[in-house]
CSV table of C-alpha atoms in Angstrom, one decimal:
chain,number,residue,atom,x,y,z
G,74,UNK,CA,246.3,127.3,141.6
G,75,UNK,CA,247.2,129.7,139.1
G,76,UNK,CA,248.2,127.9,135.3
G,77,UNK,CA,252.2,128.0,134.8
G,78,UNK,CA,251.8,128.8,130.8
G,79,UNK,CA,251.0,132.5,132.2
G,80,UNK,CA,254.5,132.8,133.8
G,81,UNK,CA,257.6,133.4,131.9
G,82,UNK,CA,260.3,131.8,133.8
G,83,UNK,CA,264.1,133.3,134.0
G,84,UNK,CA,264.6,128.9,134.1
G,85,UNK,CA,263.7,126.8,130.9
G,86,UNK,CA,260.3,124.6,131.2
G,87,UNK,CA,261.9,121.3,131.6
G,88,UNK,CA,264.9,123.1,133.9
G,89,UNK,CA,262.5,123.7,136.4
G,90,UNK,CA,260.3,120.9,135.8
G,91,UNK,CA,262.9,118.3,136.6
G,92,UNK,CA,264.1,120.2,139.6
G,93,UNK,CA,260.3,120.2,141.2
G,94,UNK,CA,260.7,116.8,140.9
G,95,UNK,CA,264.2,116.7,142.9
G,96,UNK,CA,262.6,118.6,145.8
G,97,UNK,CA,259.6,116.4,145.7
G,98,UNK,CA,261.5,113.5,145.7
G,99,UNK,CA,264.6,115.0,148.1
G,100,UNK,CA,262.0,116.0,150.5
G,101,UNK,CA,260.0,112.6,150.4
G,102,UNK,CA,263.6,110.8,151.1
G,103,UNK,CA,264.3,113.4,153.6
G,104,UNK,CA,261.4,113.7,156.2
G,105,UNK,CA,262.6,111.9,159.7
G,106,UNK,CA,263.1,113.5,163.2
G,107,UNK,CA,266.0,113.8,165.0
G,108,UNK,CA,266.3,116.0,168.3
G,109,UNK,CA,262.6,115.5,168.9
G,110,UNK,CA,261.5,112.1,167.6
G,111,UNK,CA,257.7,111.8,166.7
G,112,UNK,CA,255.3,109.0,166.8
G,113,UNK,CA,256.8,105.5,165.8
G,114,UNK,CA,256.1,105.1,162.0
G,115,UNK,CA,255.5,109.0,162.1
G,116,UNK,CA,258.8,110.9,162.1
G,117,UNK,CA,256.6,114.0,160.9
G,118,UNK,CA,254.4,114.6,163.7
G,119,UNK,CA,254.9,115.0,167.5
G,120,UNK,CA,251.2,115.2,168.0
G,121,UNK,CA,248.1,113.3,166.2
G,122,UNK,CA,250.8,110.7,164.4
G,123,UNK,CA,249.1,108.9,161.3
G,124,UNK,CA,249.0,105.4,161.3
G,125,UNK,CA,249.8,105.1,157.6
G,126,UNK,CA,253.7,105.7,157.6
G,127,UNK,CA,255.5,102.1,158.2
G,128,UNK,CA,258.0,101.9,160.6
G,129,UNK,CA,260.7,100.5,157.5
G,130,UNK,CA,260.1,104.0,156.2
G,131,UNK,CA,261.0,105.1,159.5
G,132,UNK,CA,264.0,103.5,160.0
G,133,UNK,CA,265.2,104.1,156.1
G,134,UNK,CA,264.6,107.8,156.8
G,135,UNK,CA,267.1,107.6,160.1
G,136,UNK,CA,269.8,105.6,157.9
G,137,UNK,CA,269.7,108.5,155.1
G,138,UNK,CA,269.5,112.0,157.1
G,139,UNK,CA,270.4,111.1,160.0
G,140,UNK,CA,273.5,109.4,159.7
G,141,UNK,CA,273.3,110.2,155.8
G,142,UNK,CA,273.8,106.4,155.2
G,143,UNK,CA,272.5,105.6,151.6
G,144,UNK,CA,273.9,102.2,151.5
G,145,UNK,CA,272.3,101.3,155.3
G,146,UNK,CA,269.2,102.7,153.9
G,147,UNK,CA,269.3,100.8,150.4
G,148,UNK,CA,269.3,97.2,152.5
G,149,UNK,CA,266.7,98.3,154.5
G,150,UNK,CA,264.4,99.1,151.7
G,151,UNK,CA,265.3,95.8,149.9
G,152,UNK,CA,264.5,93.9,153.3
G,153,UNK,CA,261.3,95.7,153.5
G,154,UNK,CA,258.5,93.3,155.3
G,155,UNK,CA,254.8,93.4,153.9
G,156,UNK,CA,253.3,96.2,156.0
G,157,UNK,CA,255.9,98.5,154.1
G,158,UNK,CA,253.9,97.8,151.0
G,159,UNK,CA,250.9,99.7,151.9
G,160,UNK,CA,252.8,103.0,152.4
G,161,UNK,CA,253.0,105.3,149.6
G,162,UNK,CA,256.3,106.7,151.0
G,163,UNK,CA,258.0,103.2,151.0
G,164,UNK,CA,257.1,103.0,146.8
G,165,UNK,CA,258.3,107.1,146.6
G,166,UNK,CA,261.6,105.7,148.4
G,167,UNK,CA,261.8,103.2,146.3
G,168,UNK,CA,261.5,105.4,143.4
G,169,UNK,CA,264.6,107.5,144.8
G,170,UNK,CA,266.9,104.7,144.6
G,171,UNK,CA,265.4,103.9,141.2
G,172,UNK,CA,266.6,107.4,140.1
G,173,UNK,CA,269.7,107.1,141.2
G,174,UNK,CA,270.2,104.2,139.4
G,175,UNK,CA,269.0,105.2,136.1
G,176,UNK,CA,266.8,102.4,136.1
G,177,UNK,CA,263.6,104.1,134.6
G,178,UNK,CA,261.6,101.2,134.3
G,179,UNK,CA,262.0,100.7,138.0
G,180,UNK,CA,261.0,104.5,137.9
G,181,UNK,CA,257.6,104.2,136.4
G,182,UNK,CA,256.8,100.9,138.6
G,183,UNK,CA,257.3,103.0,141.9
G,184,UNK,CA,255.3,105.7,140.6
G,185,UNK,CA,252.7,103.9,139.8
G,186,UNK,CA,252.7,102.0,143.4
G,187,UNK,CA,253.5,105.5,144.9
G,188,UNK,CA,250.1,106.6,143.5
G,189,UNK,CA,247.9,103.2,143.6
G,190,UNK,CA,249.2,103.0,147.3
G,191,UNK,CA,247.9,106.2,148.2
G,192,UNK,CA,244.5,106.3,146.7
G,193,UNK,CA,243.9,103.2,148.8
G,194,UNK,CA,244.2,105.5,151.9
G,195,UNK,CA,241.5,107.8,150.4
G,196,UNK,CA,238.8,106.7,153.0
G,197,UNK,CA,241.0,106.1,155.8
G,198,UNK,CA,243.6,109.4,155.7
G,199,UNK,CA,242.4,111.7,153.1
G,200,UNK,CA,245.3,114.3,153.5
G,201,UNK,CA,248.1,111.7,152.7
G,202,UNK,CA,246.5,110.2,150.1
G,203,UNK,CA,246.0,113.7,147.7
G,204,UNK,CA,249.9,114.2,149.1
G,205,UNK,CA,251.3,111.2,147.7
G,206,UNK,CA,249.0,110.6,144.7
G,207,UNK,CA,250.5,113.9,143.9
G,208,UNK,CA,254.3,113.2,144.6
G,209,UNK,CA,253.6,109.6,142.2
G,210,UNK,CA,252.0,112.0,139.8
G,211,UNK,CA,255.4,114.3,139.8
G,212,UNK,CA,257.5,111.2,139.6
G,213,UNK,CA,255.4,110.1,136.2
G,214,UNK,CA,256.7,113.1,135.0
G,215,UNK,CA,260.4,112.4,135.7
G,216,UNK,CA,259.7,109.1,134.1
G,217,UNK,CA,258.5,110.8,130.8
G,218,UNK,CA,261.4,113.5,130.8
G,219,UNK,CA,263.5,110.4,131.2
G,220,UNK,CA,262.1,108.0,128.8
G,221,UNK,CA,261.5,110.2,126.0
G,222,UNK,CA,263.4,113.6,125.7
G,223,UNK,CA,263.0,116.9,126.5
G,224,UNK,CA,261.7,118.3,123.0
G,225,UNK,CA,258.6,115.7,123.4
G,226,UNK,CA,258.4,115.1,127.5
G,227,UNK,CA,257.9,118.2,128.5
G,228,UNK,CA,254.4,119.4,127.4
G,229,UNK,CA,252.9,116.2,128.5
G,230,UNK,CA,254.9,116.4,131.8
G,231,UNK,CA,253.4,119.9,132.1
G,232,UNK,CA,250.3,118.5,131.8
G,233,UNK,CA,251.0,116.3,134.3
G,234,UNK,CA,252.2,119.2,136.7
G,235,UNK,CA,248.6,121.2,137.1
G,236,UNK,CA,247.1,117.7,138.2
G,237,UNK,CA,249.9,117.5,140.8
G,238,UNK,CA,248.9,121.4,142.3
G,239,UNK,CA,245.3,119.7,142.1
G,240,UNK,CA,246.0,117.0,144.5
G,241,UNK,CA,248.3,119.4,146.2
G,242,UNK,CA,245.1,121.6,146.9
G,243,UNK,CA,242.7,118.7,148.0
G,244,UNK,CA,245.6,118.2,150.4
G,245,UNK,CA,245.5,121.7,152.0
G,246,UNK,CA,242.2,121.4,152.2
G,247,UNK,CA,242.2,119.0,154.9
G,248,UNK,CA,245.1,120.5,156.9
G,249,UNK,CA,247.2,123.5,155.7
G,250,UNK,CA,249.7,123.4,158.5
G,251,UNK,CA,250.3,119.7,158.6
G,252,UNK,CA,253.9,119.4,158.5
G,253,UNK,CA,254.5,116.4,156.2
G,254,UNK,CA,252.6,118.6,153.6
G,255,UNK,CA,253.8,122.1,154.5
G,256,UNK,CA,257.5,120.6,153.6
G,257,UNK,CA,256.7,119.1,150.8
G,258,UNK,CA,254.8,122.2,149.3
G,259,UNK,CA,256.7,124.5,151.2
G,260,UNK,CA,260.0,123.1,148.9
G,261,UNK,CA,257.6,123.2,145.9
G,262,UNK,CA,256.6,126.6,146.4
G,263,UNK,CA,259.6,127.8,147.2
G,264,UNK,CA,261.5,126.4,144.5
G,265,UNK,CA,258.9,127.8,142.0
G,266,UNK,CA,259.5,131.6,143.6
G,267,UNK,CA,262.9,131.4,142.8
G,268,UNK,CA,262.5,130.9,139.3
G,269,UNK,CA,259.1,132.4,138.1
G,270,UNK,CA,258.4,136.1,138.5
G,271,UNK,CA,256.1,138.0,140.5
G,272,UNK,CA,256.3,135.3,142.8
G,273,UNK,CA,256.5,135.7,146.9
G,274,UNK,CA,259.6,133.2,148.2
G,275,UNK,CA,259.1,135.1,151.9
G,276,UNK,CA,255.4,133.0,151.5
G,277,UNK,CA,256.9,129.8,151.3
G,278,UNK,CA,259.8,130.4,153.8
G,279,UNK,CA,257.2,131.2,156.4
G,280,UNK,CA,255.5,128.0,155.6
G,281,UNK,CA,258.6,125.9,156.0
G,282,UNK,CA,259.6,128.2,159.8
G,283,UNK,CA,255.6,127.9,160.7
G,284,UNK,CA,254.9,124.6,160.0
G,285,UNK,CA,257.5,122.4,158.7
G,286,UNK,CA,259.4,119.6,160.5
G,287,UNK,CA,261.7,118.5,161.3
G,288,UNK,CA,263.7,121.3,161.1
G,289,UNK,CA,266.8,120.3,159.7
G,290,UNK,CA,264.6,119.2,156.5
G,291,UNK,CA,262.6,122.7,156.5
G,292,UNK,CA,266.3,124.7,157.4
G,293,UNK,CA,267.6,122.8,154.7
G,294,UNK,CA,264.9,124.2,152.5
G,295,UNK,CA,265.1,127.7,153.2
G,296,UNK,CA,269.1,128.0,153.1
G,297,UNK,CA,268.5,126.2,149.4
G,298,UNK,CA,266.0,128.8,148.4
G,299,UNK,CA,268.1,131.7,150.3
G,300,UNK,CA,271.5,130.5,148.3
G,301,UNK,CA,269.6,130.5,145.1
G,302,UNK,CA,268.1,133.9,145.6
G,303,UNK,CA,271.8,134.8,146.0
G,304,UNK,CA,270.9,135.8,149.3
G,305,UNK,CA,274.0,133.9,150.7
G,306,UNK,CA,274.2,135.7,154.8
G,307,UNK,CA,270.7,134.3,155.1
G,308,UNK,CA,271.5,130.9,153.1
G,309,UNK,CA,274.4,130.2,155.6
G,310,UNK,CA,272.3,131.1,159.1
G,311,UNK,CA,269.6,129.0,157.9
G,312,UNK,CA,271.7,125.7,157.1
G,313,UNK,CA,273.6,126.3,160.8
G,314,UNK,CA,270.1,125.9,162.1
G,315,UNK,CA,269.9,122.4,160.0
G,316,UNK,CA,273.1,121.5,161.0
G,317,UNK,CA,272.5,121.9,164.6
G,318,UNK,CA,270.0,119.4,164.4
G,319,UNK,CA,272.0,117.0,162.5
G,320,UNK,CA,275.3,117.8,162.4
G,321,UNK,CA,276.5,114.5,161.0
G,322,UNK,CA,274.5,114.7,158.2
G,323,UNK,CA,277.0,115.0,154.8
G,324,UNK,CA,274.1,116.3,152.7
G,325,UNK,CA,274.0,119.7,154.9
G,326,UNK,CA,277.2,119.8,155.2
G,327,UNK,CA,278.1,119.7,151.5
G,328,UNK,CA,275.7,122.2,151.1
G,329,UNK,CA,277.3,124.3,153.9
G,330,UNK,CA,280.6,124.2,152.1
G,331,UNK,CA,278.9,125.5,148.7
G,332,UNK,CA,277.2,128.2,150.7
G,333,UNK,CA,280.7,129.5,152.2
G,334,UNK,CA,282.1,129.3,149.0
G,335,UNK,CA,279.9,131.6,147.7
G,336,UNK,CA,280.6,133.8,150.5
G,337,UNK,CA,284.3,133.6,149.4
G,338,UNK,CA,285.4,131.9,152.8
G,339,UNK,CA,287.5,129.7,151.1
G,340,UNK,CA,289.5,127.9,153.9
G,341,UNK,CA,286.3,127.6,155.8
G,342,UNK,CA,284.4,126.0,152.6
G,343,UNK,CA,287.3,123.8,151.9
G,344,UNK,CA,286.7,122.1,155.7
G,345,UNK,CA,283.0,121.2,155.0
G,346,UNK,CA,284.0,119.6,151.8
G,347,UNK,CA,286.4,117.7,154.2
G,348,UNK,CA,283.8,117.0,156.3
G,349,UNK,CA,281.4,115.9,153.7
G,350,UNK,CA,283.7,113.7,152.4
G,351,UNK,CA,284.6,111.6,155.1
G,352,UNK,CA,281.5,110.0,154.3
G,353,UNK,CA,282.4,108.9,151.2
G,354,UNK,CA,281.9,105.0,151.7
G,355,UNK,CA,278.2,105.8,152.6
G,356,UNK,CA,277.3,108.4,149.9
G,357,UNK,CA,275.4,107.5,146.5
G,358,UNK,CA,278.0,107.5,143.5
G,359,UNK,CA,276.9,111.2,141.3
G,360,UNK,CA,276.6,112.5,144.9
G,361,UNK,CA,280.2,111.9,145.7
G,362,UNK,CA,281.5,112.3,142.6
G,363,UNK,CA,280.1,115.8,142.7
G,364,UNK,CA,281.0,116.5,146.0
G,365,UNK,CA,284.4,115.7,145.2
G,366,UNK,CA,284.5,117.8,141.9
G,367,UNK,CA,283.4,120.8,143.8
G,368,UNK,CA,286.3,120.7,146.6
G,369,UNK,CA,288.7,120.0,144.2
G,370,UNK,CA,287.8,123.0,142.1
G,371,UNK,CA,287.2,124.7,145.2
G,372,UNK,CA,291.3,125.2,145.6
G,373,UNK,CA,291.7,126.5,142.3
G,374,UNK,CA,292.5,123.5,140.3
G,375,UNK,CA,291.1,124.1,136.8
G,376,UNK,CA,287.8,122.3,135.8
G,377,UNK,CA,289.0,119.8,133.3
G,378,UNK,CA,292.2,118.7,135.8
G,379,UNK,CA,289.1,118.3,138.5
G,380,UNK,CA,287.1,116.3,136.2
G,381,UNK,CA,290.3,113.6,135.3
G,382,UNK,CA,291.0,113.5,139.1
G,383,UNK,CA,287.4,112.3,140.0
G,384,UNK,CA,286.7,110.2,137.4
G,385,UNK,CA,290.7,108.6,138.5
G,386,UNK,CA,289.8,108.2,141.5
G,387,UNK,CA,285.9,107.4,141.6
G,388,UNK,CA,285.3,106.9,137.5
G,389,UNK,CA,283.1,107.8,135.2
């Protein structure tokens, strides 16, 4: 894995840093089946299912991308029984929810169960263990950006970020077309493509197609990496593949409506919004706040009017 302080990214250090960490952390919240369900406790793999992933995981996955329930999902992780305690996703989950709440204490607790949970697996499944001591790793970093600034977080979080490629590696090792890895990486990748130069995006789009799943999460991916390579045609086909897999989920179709508005298809952009919205009751709060920003300002309505009208209606 090549060292990052040889690139000169078009994004800032700590831009992209913290946004590694959002696809990290999206994708560990967002890996569950849907039109063909794998193994219970496994919704990554129709075939060879590891017997690592608790079923609570499971079912918090279905409550947040299937039916893009955050609140469901939030009750089932605080209801959690013991067996969820040994999985490394169950502490990254937790650590989502943590985020979202600005609670960075709660952060750095999850990370460090993320990553103690996972080297306990080291003997038993070697490929999830280097995957999720390296997402804990990753959310360490978040924690420092968090805690302590930009100016003095980043250089140790860049440390931080070669160790994660590290375990990243060791992961590949065992199984470079396992799909719980290849979407994870394959968003990492990706993401990094985007912003760094000389990089191959078509690399990690292959991965996520080849190997990812399910495919709403790897479609989801690609039309992310396709709308920022302002390659919006290709963005939109790939998130009407996601959608057709989950086409209840308000995550893809917020990001549908962004896509079309991009495109300039305003009507048509204005519907998703609509769409996405009618989920309101079940969405997290900067979520929906967003969302709602965005299709307000979506009609024309200046930024500042927007920004009074959501924080009316939802607050601050």
């Amino acid at each position: 894995m090549a060292n990052l302080s040889v690139f000169r990214p078009r994004l800032g250090r700590a831009t992209i840093l913290r946004r590694l960490f959002g696809v990290v952390l999206g994708v560990a919240l967002a890996l569950l089946p849907l039109m063909q369900p794998g193994w219970a406790g496994d919704p990554f793999r129709t075939q060879s299912p590891a017997t690592s992933i608790s079923e609570t995981s499971e079912q918090i996955f279905y409550a947040m991308f299937r039916d893009g329930d955050y609140v469901v999902a939030r009750e089932a992780l605080a209801n959690a029984d013991a067996e969820a305690t040994s999985d490394p996703l169950f502490h990254a989950l937790g650590a989502a929810f943590a985020y979202l709440d600005a609670d960075w204490d709660g952060l750095y607790e999850k990370a460090k169960l993320t990553e103690q949970t996972a080297m306990q697996l080291s003997s038993t499944d070697p490929l999830r263990s280097n995957l999720y001591e390296a997402v804990g790793t990753f959310l360490e970093g978040a924690h420092i950006l968090q805690t302590e600034g930009i100016a003095q977080g980043t250089p140790k979080a860049l440390g931080m970020l070669q160790t994660v490629f590290d375990r990243m590696d060791a992961a590949e090792a065992v199984d470079a077309t396992d799909p719980e890895l290849s979407l994870i990486k394959g968003y990492m990748d990706l993401l990094l493509a985007v912003n760094l130069p000389f990089a191959n995006p078509e690399r990690a789009i292959a991965r996520l197609q080849n190997y990812g799943y399910p495919t709403y999460v790897s479609y989801r991916g690609i039309a992310l990496g396709y709308r920022d390579l302002s390659r919006d045609a290709e963005a939109l086909a790939a998130i009407d593949v996601a959608l057709e897999a989950a086409p209840e989920n308000p995550d893809l179709l917020y990001l549908k409506a962004q896509i079309l508005r991009r495109l300039d298809r305003i009507p048509e952009s204005i519907e998703y919004f609509d769409q996405a919205l009618a989920y309101a009751d079940q969405l997290p709060d900067p979520t929906l706040r967003q969302l709602a920003f965005e299709r307000c300002n979506v009609t024309g309505v200046d930024r500042t009017t927007c920004r009074q009208q959501v924080e009316a209606e939802y607050g601050v």
